[in-house]
PDB file of C-alpha atoms in Angstrom:
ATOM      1  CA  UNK A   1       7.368  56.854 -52.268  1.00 84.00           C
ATOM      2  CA  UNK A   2      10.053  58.182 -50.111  1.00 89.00           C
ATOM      3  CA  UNK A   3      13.727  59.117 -50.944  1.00 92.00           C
ATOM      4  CA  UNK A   4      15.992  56.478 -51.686  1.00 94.00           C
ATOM      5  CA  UNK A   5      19.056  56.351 -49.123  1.00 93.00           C
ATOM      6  CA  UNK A   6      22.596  57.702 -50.471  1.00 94.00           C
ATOM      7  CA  UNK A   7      24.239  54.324 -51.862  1.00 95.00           C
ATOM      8  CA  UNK A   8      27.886  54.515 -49.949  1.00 95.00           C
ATOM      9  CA  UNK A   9      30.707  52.209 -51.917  1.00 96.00           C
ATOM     10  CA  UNK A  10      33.013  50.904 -48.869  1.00 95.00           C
ATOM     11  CA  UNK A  11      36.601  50.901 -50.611  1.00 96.00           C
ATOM     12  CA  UNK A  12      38.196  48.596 -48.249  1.00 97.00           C
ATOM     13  CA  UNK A  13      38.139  45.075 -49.446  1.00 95.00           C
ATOM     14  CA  UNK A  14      36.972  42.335 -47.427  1.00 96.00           C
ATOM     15  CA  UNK A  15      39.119  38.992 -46.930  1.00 97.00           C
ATOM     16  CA  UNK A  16      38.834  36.642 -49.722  1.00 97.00           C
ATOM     17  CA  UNK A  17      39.288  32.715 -49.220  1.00 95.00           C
ATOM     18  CA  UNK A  18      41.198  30.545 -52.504  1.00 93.00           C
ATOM     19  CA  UNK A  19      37.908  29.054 -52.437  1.00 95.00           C
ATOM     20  CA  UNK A  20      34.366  28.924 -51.106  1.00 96.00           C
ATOM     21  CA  UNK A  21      34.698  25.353 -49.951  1.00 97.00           C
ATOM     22  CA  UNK A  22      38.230  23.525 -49.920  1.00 97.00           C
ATOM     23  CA  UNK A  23      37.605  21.052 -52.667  1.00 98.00           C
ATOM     24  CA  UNK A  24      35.128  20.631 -55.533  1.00 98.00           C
ATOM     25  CA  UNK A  25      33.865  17.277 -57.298  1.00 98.00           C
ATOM     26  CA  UNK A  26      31.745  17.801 -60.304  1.00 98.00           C
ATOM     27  CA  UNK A  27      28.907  15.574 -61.186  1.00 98.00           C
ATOM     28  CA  UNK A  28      27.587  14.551 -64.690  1.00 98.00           C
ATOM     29  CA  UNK A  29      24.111  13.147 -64.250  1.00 98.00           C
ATOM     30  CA  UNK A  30      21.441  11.813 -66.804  1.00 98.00           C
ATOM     31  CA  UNK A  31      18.759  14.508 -67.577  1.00 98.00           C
ATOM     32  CA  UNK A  32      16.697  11.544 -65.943  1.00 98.00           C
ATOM     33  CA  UNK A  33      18.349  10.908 -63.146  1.00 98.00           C
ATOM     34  CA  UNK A  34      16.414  10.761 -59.690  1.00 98.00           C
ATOM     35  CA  UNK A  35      19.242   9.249 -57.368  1.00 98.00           C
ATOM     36  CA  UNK A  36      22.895  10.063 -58.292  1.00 98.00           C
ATOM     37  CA  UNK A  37      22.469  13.725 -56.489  1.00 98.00           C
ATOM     38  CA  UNK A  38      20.721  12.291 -53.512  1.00 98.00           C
ATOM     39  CA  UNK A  39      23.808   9.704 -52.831  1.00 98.00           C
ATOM     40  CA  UNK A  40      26.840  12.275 -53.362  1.00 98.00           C
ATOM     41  CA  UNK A  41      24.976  15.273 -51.652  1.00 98.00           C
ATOM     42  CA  UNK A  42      24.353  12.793 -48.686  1.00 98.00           C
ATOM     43  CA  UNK A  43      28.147  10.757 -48.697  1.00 98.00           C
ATOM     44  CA  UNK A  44      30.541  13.756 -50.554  1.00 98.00           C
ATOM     45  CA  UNK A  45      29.123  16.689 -49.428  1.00 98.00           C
ATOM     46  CA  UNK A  46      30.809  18.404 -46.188  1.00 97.00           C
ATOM     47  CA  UNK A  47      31.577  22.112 -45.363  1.00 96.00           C
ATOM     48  CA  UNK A  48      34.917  21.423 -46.964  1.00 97.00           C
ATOM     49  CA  UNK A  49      33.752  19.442 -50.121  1.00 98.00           C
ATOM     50  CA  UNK A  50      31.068  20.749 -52.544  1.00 98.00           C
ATOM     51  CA  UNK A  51      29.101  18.745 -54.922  1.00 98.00           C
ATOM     52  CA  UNK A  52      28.254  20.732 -58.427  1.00 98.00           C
ATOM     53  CA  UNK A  53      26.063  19.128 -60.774  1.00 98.00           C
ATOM     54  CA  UNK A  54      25.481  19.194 -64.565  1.00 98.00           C
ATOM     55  CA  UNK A  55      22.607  17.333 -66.634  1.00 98.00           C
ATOM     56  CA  UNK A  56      22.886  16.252 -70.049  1.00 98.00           C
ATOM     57  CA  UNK A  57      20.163  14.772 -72.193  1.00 97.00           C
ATOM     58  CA  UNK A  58      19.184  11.260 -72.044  1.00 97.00           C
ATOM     59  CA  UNK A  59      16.003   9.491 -73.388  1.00 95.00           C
ATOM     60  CA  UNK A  60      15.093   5.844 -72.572  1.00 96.00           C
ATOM     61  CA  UNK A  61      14.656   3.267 -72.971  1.00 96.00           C
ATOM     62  CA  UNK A  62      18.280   2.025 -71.835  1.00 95.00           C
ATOM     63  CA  UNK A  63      19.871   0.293 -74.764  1.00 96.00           C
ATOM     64  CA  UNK A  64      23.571   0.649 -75.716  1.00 95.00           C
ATOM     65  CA  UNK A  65      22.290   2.768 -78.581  1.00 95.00           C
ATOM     66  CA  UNK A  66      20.538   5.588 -76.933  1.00 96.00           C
ATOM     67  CA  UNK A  67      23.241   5.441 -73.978  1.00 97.00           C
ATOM     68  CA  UNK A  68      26.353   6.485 -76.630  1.00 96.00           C
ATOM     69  CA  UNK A  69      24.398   9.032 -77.470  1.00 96.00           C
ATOM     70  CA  UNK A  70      25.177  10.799 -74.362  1.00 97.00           C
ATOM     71  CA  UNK A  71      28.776  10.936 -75.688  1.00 96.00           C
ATOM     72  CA  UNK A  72      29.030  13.964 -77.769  1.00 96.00           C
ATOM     73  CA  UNK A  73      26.975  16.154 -74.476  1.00 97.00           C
ATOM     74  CA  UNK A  74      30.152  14.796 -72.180  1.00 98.00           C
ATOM     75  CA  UNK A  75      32.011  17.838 -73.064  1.00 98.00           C
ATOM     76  CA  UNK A  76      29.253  20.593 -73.026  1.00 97.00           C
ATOM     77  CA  UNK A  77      28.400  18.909 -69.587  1.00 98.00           C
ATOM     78  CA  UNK A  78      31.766  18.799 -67.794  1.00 98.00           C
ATOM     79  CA  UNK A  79      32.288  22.600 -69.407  1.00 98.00           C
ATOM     80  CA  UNK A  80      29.068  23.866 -67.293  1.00 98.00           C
ATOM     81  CA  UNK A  81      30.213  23.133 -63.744  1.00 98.00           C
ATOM     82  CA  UNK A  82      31.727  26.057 -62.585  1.00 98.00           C
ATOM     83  CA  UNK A  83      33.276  27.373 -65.800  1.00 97.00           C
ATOM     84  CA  UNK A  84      37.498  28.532 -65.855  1.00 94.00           C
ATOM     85  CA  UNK A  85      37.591  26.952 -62.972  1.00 96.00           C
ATOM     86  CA  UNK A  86      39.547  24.028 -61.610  1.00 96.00           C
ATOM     87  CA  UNK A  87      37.640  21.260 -60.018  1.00 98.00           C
ATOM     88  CA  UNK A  88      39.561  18.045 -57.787  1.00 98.00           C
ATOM     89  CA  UNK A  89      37.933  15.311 -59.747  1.00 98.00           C
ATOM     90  CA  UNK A  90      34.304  14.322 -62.119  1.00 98.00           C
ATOM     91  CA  UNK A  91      32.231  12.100 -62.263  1.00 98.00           C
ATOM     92  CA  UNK A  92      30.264  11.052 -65.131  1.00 98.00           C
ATOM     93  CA  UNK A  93      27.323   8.959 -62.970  1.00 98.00           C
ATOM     94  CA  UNK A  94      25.808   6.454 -65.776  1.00 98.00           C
ATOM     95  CA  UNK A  95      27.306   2.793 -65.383  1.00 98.00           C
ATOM     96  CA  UNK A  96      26.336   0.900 -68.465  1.00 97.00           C
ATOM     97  CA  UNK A  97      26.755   4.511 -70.458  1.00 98.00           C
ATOM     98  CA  UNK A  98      30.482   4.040 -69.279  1.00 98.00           C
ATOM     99  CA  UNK A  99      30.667   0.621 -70.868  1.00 98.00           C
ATOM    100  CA  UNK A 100      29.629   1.243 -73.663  1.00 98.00           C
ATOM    101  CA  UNK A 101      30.984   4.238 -74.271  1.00 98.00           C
ATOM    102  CA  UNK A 102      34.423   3.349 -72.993  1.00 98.00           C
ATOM    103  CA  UNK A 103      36.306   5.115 -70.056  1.00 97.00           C
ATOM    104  CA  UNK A 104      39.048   6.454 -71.980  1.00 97.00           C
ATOM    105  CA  UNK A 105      36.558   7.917 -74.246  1.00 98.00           C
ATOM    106  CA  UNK A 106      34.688   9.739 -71.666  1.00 98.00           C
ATOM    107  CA  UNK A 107      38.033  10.746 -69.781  1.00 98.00           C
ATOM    108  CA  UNK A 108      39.286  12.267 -72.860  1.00 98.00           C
ATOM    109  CA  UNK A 109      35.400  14.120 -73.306  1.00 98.00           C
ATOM    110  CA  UNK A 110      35.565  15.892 -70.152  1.00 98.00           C
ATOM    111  CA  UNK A 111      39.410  16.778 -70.197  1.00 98.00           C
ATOM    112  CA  UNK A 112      38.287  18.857 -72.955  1.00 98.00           C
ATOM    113  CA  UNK A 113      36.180  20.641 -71.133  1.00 98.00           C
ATOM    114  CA  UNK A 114      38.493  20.528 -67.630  1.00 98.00           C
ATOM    115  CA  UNK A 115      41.876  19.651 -68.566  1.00 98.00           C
ATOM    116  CA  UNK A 116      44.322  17.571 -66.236  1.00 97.00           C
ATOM    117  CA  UNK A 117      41.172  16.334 -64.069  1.00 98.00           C
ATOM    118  CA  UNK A 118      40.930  13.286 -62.033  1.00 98.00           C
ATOM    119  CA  UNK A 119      37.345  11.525 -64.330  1.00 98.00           C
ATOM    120  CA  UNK A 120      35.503   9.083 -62.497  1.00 98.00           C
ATOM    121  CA  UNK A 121      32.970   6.258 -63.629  1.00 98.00           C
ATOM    122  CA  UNK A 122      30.998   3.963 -62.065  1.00 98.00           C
ATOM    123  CA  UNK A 123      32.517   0.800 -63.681  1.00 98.00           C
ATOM    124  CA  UNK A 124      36.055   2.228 -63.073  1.00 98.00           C
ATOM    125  CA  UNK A 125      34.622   3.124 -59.199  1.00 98.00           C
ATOM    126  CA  UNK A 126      33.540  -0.508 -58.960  1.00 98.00           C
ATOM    127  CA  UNK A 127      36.593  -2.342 -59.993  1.00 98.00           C
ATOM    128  CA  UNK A 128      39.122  -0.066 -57.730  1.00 98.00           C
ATOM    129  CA  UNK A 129      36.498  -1.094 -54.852  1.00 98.00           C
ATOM    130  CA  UNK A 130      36.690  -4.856 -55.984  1.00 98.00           C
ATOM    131  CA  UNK A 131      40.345  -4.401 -56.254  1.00 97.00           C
ATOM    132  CA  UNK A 132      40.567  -2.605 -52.405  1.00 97.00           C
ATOM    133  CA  UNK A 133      39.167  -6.217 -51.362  1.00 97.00           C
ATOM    134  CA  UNK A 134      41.499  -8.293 -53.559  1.00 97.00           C
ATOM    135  CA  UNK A 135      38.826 -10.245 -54.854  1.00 97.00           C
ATOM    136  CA  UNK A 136      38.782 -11.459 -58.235  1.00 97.00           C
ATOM    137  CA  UNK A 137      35.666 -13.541 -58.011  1.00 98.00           C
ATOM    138  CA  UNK A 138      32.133 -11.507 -58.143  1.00 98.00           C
ATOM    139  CA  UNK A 139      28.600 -11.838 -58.858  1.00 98.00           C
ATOM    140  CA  UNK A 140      27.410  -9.254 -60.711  1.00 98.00           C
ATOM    141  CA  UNK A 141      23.301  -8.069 -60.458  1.00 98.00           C
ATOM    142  CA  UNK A 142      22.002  -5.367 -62.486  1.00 98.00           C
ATOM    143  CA  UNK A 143      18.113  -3.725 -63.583  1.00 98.00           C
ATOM    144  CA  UNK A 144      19.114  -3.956 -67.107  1.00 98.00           C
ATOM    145  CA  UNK A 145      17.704  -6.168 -70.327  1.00 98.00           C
ATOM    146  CA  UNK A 146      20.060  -8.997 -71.141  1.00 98.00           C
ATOM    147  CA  UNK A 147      21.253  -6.381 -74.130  1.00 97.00           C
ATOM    148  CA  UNK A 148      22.495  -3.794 -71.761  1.00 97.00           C
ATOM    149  CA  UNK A 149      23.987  -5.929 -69.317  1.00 98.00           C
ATOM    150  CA  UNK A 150      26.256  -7.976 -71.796  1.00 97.00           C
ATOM    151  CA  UNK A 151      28.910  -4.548 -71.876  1.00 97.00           C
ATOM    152  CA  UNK A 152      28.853  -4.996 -68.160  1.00 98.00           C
ATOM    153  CA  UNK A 153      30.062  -8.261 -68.163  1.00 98.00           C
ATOM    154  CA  UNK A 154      32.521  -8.301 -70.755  1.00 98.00           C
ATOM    155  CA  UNK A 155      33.951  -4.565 -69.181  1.00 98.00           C
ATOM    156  CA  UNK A 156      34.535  -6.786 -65.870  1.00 98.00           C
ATOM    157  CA  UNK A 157      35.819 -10.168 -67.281  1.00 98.00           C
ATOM    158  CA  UNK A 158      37.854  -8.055 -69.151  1.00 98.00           C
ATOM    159  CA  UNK A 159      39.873  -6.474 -66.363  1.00 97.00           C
ATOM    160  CA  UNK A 160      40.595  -9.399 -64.590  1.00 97.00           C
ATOM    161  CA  UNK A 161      37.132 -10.308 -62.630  1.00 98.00           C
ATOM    162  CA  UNK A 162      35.859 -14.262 -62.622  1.00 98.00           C
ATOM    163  CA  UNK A 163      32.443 -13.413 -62.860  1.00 98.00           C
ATOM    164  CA  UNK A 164      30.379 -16.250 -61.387  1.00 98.00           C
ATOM    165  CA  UNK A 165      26.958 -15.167 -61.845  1.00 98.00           C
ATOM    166  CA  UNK A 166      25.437 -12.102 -63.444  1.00 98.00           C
ATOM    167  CA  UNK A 167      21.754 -11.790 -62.984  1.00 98.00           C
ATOM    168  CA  UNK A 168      19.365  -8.572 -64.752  1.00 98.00           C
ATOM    169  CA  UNK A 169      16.021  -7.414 -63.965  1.00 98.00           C
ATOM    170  CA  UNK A 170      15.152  -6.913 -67.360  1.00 98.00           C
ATOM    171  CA  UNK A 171      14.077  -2.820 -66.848  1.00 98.00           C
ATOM    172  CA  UNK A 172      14.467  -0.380 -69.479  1.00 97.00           C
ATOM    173  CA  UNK A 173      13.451   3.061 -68.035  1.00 97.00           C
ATOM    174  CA  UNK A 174      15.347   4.349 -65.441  1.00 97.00           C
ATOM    175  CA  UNK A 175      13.378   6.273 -63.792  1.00 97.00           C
ATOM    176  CA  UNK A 176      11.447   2.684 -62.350  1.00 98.00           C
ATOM    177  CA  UNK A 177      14.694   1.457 -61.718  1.00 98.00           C
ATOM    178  CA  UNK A 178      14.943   4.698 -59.144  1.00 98.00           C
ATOM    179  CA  UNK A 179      12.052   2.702 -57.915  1.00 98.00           C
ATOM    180  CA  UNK A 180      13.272  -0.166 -56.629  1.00 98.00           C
ATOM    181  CA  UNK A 181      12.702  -0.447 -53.230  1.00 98.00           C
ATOM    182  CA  UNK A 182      16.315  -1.050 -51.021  1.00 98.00           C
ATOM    183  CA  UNK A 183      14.782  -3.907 -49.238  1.00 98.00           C
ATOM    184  CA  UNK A 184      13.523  -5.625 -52.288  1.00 98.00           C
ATOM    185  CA  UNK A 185      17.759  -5.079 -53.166  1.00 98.00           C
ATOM    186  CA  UNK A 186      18.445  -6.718 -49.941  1.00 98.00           C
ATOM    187  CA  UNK A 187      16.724  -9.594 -50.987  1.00 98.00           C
ATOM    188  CA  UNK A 188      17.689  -9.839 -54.299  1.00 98.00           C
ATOM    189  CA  UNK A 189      21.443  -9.773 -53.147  1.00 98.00           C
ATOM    190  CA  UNK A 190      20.836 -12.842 -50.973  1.00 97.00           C
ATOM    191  CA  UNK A 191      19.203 -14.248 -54.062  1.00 98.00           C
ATOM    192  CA  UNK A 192      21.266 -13.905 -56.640  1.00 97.00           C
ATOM    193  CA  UNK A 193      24.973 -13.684 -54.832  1.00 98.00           C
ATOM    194  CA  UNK A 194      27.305 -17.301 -55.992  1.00 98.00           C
ATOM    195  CA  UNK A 195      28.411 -19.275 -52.768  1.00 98.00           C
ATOM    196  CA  UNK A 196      31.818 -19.210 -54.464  1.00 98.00           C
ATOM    197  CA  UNK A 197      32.084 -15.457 -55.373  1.00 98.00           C
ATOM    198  CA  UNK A 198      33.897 -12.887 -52.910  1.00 98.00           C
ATOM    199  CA  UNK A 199      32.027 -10.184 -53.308  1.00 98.00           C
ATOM    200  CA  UNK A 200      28.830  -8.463 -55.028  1.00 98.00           C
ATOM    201  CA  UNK A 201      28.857  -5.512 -57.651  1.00 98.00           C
ATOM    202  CA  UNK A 202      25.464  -3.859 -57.537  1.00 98.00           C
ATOM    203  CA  UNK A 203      25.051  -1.820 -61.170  1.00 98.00           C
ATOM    204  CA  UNK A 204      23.467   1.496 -61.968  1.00 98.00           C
ATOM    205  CA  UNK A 205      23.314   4.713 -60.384  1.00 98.00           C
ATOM    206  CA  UNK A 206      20.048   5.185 -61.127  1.00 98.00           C
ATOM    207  CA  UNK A 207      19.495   2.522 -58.498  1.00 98.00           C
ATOM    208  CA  UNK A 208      19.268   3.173 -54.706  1.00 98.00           C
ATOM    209  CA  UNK A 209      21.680   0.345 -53.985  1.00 98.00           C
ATOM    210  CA  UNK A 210      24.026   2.482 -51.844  1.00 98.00           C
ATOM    211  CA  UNK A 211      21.383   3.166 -49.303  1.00 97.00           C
ATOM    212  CA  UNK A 212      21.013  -0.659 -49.440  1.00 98.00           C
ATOM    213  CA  UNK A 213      24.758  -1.916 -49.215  1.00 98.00           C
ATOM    214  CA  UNK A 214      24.716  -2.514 -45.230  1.00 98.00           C
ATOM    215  CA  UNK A 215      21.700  -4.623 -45.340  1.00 98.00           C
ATOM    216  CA  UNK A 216      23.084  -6.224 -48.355  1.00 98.00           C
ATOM    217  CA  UNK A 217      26.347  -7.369 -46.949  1.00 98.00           C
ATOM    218  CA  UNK A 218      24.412  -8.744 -43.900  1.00 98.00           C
ATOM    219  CA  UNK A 219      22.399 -10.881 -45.855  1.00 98.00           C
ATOM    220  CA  UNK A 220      25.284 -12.084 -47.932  1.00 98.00           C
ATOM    221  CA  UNK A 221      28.227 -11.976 -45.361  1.00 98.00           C
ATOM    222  CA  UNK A 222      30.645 -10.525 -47.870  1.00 98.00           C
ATOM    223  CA  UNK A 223      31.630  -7.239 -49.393  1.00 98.00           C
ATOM    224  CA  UNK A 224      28.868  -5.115 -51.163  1.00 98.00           C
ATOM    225  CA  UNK A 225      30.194  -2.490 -54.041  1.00 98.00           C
ATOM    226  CA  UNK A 226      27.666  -0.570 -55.451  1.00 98.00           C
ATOM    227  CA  UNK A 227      27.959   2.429 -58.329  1.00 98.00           C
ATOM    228  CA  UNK A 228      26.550   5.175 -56.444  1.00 98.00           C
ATOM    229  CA  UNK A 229      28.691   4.090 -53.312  1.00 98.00           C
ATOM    230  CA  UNK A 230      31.636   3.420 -55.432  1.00 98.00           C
ATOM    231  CA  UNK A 231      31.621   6.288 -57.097  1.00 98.00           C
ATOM    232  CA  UNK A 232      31.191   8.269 -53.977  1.00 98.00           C
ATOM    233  CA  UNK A 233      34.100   6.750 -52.444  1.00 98.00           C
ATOM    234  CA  UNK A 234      36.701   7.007 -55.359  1.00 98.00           C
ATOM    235  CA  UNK A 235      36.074  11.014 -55.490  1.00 98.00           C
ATOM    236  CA  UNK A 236      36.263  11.573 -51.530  1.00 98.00           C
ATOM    237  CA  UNK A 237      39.547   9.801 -51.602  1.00 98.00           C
ATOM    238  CA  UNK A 238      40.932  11.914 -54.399  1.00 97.00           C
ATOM    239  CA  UNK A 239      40.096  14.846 -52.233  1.00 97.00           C
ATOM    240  CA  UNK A 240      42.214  13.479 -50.206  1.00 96.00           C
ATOM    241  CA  UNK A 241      39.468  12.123 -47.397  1.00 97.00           C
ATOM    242  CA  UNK A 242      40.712   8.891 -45.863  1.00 96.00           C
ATOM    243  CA  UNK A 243      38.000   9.410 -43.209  1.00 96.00           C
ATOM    244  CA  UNK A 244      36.678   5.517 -42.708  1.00 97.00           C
ATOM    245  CA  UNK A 245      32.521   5.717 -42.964  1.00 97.00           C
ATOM    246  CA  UNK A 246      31.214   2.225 -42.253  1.00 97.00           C
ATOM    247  CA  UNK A 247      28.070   3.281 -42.408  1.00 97.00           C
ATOM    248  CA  UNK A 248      28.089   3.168 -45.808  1.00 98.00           C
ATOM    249  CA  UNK A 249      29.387  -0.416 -45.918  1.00 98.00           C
ATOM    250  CA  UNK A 250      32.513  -1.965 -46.134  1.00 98.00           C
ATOM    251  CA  UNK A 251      34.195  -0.231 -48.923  1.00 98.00           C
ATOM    252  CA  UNK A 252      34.434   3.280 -47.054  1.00 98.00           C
ATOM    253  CA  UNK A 253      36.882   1.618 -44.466  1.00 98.00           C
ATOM    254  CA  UNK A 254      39.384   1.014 -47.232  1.00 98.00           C
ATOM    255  CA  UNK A 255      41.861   3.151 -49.396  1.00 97.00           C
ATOM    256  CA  UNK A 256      42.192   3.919 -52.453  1.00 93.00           C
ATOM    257  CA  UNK A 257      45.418   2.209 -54.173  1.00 83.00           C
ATOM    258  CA  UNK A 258      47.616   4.623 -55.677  1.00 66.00           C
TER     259      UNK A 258
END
């Protein structure tokens, strides 16, 4: 073996940025979650905005019981994405965890962890998308059993919403609802959307509805809000990106309201 080199400590310091990337959004995902990453590393991510992830545990089958049991990891979660330091908003990415569990509830879980930051859920995503179209009347389609998907509706009706159909798919693993193909969505949109509603909410993040949304709201002719997509938008626009995306369907040409 030959002689190791002298090791030479430079003293002068290089240039530091405040950050590595400008902003940060954290993510809270299901420990069985195959689709929530995907969607924000392809529709958050930039070379100014970084997506950080944290997985808590989660068994199925999805009832209301097993999904508030993800409450009391909320904390532990939110505390493992980038610890001490500040991030510019969370999401916690489980819709029908949300309802059940209640968005003040999980906003006051991850403040714990990450005080004074902006929390994000689906449900809360969805309705500020519904409310960027001024619609009050939706249809409302979701994988869940009948079970799960009565929180969803009465989260919606609610705040306000008119809900004039709600159709389920009557899954209770999420990992098929991953699955699903996006066409088969496209078709069940056109299926299941109400001639007199305004606009479609598409539930579950587990779903890859937000790959679907432009087919969607061509086969429907009206607005298409999704979780995933949702979700996505709220956090870019609290990092302050206005930057209108069609691409990802009508939503991502709108603001947020303050």
């Amino acid at each position: 073996m030959k002689a190791l080199p002298e090791i030479r400590l430079e003293t002068a310091r290089p240039a530091l940025d405040a950050r590595p990337l400008q902003k940060r959004v954290g993510l809270i995902a299901l420990a069985t979650d195959h689709t929530s990453e995907v969607d924000f590393r392809r529709m958050v991510a930039s070379e100014r905005i970084g997506v950080y992830v944290a997985r808590i545990p989660y068994a199925n089958p999805t009832t209301p019981e097993n999904l508030r049991k993800m409450q009391p990891s909320l904390s532990a979660g939110a505390a493992l994405i980038l610890p001490d330091e500040p991030l510019d908003a969370v999401c916690y990415s489980c819709t029908s965890a949300s309802v059940v569990i209640g968005d003040a509830e999980i906003e006051a879980a991850i403040q714990a962890a990450k005080p004074g930051v902006p929390v994000v859920t689906p449900p809360m995503a969805g309705m500020r998308g519904l409310n960027a179209f001024g619609v009050k009347r939706i249809s409302i389609l979701t994988p869940y059993t009948v079970e799960t998907s009565r929180p969803m509706a009465a989260y919606f009706a609610s705040h306000g919403f008119d809900i004039r159909s709600f159709t389920c798919l009557g899954f209770e693993d999420d990992r098929e609802m991953a699955r699903i193909t996006p066409s088969s969505l496209v078709e069940m949109a056109r299926k299941v959307m109400h001639p007199q509603a305004d606009a479609l909410f598409v539930s579950c993040t587990a779903l890859r509805a937000a790959l679907a949304v432009p087919g969607m709201e061509e086969a429907i002719g009206r607005p298409v809000v999704t979780s995933n997509q949702a979700s996505a938008w709220n956090c870019l626009r609290l990092c302050g990106d206005d930057t209108p995306r069609p691409e990802f369907g009508r939503l991502w040409t709108k603001l947020l309201a303050a």
